Coordinates of C-alpha atoms in Angstrom, one line a residue:
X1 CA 139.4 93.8 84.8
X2 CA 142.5 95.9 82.9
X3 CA 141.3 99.7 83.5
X4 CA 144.2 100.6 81.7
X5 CA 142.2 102.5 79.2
X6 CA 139.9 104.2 82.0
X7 CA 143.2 106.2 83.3
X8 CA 144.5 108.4 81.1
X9 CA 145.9 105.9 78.5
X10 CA 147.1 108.4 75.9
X11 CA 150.0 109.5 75.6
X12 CA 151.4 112.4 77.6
X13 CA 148.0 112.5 79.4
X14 CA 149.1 111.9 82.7
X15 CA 150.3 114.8 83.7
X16 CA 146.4 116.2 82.4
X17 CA 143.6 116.9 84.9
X18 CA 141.1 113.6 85.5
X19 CA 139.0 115.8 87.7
X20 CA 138.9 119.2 89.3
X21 CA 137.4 119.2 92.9
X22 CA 136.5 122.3 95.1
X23 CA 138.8 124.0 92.5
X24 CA 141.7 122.2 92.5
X25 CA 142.8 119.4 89.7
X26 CA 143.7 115.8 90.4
X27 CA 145.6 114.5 87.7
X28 CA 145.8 111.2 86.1
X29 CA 149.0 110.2 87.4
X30 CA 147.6 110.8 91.0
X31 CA 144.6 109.0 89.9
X32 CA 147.4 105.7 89.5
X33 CA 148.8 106.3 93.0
X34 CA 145.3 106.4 94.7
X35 CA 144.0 103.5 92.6
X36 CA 147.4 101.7 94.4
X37 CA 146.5 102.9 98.2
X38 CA 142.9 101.4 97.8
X39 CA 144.3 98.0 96.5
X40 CA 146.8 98.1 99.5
X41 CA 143.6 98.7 101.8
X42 CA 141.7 96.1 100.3
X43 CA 144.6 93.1 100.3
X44 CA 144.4 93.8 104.4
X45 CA 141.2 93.5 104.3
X46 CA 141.1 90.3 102.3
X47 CA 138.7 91.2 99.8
X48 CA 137.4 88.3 98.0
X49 CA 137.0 88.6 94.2
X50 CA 132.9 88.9 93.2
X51 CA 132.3 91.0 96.5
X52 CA 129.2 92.5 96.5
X53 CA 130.6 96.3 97.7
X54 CA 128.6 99.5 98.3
X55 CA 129.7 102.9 97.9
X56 CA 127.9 105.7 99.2
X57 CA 129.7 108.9 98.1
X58 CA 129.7 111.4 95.0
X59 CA 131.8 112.8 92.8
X60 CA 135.3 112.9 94.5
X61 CA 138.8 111.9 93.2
X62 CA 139.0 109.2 96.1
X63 CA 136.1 108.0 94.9
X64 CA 136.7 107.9 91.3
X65 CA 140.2 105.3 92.5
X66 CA 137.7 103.4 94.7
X67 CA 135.7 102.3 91.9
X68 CA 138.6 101.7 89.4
X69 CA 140.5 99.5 91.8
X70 CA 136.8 97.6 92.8
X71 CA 136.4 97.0 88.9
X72 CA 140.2 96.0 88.8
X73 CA 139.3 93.3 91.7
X74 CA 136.2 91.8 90.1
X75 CA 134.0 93.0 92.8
X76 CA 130.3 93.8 92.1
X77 CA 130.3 97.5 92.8
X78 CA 126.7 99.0 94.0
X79 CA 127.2 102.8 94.1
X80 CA 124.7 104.8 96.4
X81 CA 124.2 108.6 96.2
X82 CA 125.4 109.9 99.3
X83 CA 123.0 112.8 99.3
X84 CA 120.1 110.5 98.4
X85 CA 117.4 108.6 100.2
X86 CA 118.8 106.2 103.0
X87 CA 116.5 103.3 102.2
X88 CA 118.8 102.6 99.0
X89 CA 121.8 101.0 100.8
X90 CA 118.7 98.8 102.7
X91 CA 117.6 97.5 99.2
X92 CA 120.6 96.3 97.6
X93 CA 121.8 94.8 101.0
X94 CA 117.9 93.4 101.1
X95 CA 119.1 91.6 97.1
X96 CA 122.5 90.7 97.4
X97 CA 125.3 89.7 100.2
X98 CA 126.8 93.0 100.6
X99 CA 130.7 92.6 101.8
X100 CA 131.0 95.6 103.2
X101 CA 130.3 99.9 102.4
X102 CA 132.4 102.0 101.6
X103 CA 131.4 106.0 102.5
X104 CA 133.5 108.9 100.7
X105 CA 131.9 112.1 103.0
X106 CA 132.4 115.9 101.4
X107 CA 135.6 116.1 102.6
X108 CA 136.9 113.4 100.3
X109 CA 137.6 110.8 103.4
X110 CA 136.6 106.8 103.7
X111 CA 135.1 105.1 105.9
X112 CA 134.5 101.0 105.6
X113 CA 131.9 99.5 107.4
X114 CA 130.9 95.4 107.0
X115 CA 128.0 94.4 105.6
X116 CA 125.9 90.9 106.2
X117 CA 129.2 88.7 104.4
X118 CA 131.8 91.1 105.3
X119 CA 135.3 91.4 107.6
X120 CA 135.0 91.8 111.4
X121 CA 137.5 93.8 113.2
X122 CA 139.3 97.5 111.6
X123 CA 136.3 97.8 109.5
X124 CA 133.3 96.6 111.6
X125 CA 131.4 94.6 113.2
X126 CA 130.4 91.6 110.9
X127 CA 126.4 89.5 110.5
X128 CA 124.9 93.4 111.0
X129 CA 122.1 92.3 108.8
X130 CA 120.5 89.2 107.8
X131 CA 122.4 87.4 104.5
X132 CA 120.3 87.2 101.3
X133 CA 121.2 84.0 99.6
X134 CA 123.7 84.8 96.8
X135 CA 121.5 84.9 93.1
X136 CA 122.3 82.9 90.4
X137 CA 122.9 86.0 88.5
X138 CA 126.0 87.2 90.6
X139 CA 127.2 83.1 91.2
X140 CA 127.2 83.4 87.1
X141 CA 129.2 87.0 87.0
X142 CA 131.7 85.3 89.7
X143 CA 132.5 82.5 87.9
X144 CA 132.9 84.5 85.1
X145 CA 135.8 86.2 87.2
X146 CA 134.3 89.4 85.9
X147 CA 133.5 92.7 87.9
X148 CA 129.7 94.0 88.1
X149 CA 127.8 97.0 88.5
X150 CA 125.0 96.4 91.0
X151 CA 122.2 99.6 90.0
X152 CA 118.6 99.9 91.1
X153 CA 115.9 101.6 88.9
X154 CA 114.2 104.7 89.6
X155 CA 111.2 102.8 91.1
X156 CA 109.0 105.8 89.5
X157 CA 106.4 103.6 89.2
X158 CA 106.8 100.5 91.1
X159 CA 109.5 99.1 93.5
X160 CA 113.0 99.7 92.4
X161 CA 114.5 96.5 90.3
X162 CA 118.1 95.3 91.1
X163 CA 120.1 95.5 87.7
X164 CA 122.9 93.6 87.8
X165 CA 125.5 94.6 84.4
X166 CA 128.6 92.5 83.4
X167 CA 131.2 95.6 84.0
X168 CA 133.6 94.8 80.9
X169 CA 130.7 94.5 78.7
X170 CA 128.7 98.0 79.6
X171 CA 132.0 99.6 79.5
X172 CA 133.6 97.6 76.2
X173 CA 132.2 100.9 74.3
X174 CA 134.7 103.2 76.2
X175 CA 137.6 101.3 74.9
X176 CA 137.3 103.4 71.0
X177 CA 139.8 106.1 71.3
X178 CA 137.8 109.8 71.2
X179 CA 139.8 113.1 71.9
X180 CA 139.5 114.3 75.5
X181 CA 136.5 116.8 76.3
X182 CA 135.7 119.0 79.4
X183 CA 132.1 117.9 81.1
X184 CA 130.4 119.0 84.4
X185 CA 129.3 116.1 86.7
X186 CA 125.2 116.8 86.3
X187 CA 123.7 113.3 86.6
X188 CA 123.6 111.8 89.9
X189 CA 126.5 109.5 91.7
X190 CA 124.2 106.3 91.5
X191 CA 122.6 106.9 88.1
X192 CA 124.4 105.3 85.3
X193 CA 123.5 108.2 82.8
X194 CA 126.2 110.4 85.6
X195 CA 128.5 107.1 85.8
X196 CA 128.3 106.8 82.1
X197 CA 129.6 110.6 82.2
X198 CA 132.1 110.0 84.4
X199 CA 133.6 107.0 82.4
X200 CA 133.6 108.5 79.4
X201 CA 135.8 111.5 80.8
X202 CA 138.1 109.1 81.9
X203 CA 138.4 107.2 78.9
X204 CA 139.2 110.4 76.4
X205 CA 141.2 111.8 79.1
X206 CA 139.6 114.2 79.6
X207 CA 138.5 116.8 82.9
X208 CA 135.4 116.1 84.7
X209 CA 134.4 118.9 86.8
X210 CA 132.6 118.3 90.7
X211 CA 129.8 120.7 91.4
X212 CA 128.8 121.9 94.7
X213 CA 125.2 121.7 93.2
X214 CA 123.6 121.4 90.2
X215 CA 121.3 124.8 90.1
X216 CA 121.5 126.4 87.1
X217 CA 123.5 129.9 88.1
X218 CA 126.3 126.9 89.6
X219 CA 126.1 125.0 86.4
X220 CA 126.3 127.9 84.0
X221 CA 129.1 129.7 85.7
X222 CA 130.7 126.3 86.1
X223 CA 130.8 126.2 82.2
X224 CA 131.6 129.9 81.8
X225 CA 134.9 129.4 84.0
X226 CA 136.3 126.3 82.9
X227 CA 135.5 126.4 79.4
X228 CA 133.4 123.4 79.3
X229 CA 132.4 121.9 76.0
X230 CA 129.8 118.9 76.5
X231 CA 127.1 119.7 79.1
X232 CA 124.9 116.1 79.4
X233 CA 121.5 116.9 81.1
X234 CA 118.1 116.2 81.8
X235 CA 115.4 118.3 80.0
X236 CA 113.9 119.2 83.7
X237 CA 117.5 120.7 84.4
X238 CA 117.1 122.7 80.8
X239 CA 113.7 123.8 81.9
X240 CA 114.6 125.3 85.1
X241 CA 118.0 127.1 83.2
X242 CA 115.8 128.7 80.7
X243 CA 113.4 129.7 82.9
X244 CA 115.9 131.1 85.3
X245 CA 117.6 133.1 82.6
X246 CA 120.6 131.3 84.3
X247 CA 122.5 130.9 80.5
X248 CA 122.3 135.0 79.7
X249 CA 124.2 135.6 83.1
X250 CA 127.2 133.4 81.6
X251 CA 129.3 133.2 78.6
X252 CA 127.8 129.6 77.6
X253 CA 130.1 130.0 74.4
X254 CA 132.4 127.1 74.6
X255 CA 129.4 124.9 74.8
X256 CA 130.0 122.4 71.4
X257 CA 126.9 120.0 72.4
X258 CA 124.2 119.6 74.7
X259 CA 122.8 116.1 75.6
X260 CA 119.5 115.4 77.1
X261 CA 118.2 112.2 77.9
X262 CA 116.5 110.5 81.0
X263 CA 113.2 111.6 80.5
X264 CA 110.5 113.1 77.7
X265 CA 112.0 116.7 76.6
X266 CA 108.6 118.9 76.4
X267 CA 109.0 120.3 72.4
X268 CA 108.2 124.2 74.1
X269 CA 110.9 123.3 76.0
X270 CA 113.8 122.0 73.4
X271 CA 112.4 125.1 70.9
X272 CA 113.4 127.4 73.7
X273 CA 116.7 126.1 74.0
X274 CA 117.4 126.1 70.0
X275 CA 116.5 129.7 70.3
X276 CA 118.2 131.3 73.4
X277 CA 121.8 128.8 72.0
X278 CA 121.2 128.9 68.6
X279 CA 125.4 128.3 68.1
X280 CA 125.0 124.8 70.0
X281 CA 124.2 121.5 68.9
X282 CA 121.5 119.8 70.6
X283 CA 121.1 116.5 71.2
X284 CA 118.1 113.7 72.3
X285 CA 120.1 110.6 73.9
X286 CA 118.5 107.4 74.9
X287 CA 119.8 104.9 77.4
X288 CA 118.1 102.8 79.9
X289 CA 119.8 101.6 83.2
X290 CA 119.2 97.9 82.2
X291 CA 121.2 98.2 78.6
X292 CA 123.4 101.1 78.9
X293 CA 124.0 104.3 76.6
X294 CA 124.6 104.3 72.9
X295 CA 125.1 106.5 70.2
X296 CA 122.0 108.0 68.5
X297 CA 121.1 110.9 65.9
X298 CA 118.5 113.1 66.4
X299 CA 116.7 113.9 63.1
X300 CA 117.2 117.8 63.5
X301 CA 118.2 120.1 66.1
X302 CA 114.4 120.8 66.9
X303 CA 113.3 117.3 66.1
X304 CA 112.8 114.7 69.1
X305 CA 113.0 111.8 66.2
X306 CA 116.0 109.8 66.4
X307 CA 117.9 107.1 65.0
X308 CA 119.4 104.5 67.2
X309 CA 122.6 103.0 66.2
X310 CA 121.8 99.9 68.6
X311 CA 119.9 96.7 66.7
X312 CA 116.5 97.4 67.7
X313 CA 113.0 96.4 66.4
X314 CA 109.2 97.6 67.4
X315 CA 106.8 95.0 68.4
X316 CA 102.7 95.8 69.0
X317 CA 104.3 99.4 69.1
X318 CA 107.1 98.7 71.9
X319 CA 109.9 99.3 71.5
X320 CA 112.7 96.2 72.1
X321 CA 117.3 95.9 72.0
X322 CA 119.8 93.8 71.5
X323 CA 123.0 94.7 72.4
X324 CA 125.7 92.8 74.2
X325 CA 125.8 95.9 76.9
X326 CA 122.4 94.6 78.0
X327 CA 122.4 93.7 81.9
X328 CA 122.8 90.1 82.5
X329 CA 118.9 90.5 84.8
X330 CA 117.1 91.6 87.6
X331 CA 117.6 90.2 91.1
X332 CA 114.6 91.2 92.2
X333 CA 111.8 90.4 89.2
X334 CA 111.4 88.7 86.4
X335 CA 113.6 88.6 83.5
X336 CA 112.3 91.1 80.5
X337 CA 114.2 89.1 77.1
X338 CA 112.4 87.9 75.0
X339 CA 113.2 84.1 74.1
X340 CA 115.5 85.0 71.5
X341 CA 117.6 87.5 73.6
X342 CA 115.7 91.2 73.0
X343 CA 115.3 93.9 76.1
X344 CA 111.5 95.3 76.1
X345 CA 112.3 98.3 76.8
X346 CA 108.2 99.2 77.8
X347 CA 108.7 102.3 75.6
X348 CA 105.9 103.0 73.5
X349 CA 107.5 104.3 69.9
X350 CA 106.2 105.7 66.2
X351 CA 108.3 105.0 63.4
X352 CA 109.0 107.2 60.6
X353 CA 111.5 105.1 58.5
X354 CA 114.6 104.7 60.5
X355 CA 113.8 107.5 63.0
X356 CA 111.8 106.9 66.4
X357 CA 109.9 109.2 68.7
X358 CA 109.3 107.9 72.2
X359 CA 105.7 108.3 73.1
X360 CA 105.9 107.5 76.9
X361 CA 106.3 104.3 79.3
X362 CA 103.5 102.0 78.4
X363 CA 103.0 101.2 82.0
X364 CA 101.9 105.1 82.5
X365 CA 99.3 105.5 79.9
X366 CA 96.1 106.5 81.2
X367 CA 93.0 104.8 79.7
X368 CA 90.3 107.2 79.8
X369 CA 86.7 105.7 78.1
X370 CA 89.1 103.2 76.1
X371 CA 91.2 106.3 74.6
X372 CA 94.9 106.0 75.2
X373 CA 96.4 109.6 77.0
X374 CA 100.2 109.7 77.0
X375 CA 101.5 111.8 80.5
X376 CA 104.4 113.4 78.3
X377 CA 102.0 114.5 75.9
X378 CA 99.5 116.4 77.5
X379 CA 102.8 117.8 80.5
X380 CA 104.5 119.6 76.9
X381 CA 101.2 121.4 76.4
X382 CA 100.9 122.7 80.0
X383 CA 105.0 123.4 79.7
X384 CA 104.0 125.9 76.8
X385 CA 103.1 128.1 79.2
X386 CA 106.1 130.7 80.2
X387 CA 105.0 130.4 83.9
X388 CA 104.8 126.7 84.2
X389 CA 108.1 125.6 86.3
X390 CA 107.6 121.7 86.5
X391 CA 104.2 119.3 85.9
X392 CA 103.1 115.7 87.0
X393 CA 100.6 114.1 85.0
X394 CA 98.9 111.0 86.0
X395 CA 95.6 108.8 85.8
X396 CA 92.6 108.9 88.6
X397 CA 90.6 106.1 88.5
X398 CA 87.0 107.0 87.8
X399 CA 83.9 105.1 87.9
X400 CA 82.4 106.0 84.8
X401 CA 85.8 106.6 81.8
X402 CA 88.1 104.0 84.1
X403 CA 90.3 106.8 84.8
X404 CA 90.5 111.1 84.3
X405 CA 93.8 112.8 83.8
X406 CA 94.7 115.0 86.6
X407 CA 97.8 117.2 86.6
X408 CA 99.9 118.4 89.6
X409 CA 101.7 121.9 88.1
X410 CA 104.6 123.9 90.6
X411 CA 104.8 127.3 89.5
X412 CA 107.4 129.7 91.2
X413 CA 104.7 131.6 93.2
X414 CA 101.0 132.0 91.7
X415 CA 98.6 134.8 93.2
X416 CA 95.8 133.0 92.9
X417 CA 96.0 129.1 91.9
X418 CA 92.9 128.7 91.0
X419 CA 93.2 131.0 88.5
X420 CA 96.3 129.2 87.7
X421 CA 94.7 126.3 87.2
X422 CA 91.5 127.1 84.9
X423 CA 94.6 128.6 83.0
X424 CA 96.1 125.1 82.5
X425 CA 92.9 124.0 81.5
X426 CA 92.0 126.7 79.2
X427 CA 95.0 125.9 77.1
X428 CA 94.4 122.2 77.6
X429 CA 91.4 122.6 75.8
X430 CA 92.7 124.9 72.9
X431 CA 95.3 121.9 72.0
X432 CA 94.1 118.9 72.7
X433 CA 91.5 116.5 72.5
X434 CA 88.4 116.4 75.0
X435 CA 89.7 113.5 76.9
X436 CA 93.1 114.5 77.6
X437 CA 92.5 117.1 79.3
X438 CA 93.3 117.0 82.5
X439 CA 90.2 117.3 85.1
X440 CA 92.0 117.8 88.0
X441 CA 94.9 120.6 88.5
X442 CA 96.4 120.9 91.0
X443 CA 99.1 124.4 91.7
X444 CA 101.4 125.4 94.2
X445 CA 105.1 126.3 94.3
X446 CA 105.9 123.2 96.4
X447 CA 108.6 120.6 94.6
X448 CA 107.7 117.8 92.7
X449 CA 108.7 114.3 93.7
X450 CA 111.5 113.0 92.0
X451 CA 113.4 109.2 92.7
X452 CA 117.0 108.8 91.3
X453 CA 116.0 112.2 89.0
X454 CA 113.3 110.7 87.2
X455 CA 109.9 112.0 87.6
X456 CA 107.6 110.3 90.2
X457 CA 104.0 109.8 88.7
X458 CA 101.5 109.4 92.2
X459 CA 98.0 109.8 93.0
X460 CA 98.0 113.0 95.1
X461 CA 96.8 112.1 98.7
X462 CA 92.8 112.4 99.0
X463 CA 92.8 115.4 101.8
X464 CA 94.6 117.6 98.8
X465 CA 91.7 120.0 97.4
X466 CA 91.4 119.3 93.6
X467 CA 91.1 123.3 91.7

């Protein structure tokens, strides 16, 4: 693969910043010269084209060259969040014939270890694990003699699935010259909404700027100080900003645009942003993992109707693409096209014209007495309360309805939580219909679960004391 127009292609741009790290910038032109060390690395190493490769790492400029000169050397590239949970590595190696993995620590430096098909010797021992047999899927990408992106799903519901992307056809989009922008690193290393982030950077060259961590006073003063102009987020990440006060602590006023995509934005939620950055434009995104991003319109700034500019269409009310971006399958479950080539997506959708509002996952709805109860729905009610930090909402099975909703709400520290919680359901009760209310409340200041930054929907254990 030619990443010609992934480093700094325009010219005089070389000399510009790709990426500033622990406060110093890494420009484009060093970006060439480390892209050059990794191929010498890997010729010693003999890396076969259509390697399966892990790397476990984060934001780094090492590891920004690592995955350029992977891509340039066709290799299937399967990054891992070093910071994440340890069982990821264990199920792509569990999918695929892993060659070897490559780990960028905090300090920037590599180490390469061999993986069930990889080298012996400098890098490793070699056989470490049993070898999967290689999947028609990746034999198909190889003889394509194209690079991959190996990328598992949240799992939020289920065990994670093994995406496998043709490389030059998720990232054909990046190839339309834009002018270069200034955006923070804010989606994870392994999530292909923070890859998607990092690619685009590249491609206008522009400056991606490393965080030490991605709390909300870091964030903030990360845009404050470098002038940063496109901040692309999860509403969750928006929640905890506003509710920190975070954005009046820091001049947010080089902010042009705020994307938010990933998971249901809570309307209390986006009407709080449009009023505390009333000089920003807001924006709904929507990309899965197994078809990429895209460009969309939201219908208004307080709206969370859109317009996709992706051929779509809505079937029995889910939503299903077509784009040549899509993945080429899973490795690990069945295949979700259609016969005649369209993605269903499981996204439950109304239509209002050309503009869509995403209702929920249909594998999450709760089916209580035959009545359908969206989990986004009834968590934007309980999020219209100032004190509410974070909510899980989720079916119970019950004898008698089939199921009850129950809600698990984290609040920073509540006095008294069952008081707490009869709030929740007082309000519940004042907006919504009888049956989705939730029956169940459960609140504490403990974290919610989270997998890959998605919300994990769970049946809390049975020794927890329903309020």
């Amino acid at each position: 693969m030619d990443t010609g127009f992934l480093i700094g292609g325009r010219p005089g741009s070389r000399e510009n910043d790709f990426m500033s790290w622990r406060g110093r910038g890494y420009s484009y032109r060093r970006l060439i010269g480390a892209i050059a060390e990794w191929h010498s690395r890997f010729d010693r190493l003999s890396l076969p084209a259509g390697a399966v490769v892990t790397v476990e790492s984060d934001y780094t400029p090492n590891t920004t060259a690592l995955l350029l000169a992977l891509l340039e050397r066709d290799a299937i590239v399967a990054p891992v969040n070093r910071d994440g949970p340890a069982a990821t590595a264990a199920e792509i190696a569990a999918v695929a014939p892993v060659w070897g993995s490559v780990g960028i620590d905090a300090a920037d430096r590599w180490t390469i270890s061999a993986g069930s098909s990889g080298p012996s010797g400098p890098s490793g021992p070699s056989g470490t694990a049993p070898r999967p047999p290689v999947h028609p899927l990746i034999a198909r990408l190889r003889g394509r003699g194209r690079p991959g992106l190996l990328l598992l799903t949240s799992g939020s519901s289920g065990r994670p699935k093994a995406v496998l992307h043709d490389a030059d056809a998720l990232l054909a989009r990046f190839r339309q010259p834009r002018p270069p922008l200034r955006m923070p690193a804010m989606l994870v290393f392994e999530h292909l909404g923070g890859l998607n982030t990092l690619f685009h950077t590249l491609a206008t060259g522009g400056t991606l700027y490393a965080l030490p961590d991605r709390r909300p006073d870091t964030v903030c003063a990360a845009v404050a100080r470098h002038r940063i102009e496109v901040l692309p987020t999860s509403p969750t990440f928006l929640q905890l900003m506003l509710l920190s006060r975070a954005h009046e602590r820091h001049d947010l006023g080089s902010l042009s645009l705020i994307t938010y995509g990933s998971e249901a934005m809570p309307q209390a939620t986006l009407d709080r942003l449009n009023a505390a950055l009333p000089g920003t434009r807001i924006k709904q995104t929507y990309g899965l993992i197994e078809v990429g991003a895209f460009p969309s319109h939201s219908r208004a700034r307080e709206s969370l109707w859109l317009k996709l500019d992706v051929e779509h269409r809505v079937v029995d009310g889910v939503l299903q693409l077509r784009t040549p971006a899509a993945m080429l399958g899973y490795l690990n479950a069945p295949s979700p096209f259609t016969a005649d080539g369209w993605f269903v997506t499981g996204d439950l959708v109304e239509c209002d014209g050309e503009y869509l509002r995403i209702l929920g996952r249909a594998s999450e709805v709760i089916s209580v007495g035959g009545d359908k109860v969206f989990p986004q729905e009834v968590e934007a009610v309980i999020q219209e309360l100032e004190w509410v930090r974070d909510v899980r909402v989720h079916g119970e099975p019950n004898a008698l309805m089939g199921a009850v909703v129950c809600a698990r709400v984290r609040v920073d520290a509540p006095a008294d939580p069952r008081h707490g919680a009869a709030e929740v359901k007082r309000h519940c009760r004042a907006r919504l219909p009888r049956h989705k209310v939730p029956v169940k409340v459960l609140v504490g200041s403990a974290g919610l679960p989270t997998t890959r930054g998605k919300k994990l929907r769970y049946v809390p254990p049975a020794a927890e004391a329903s309020r």
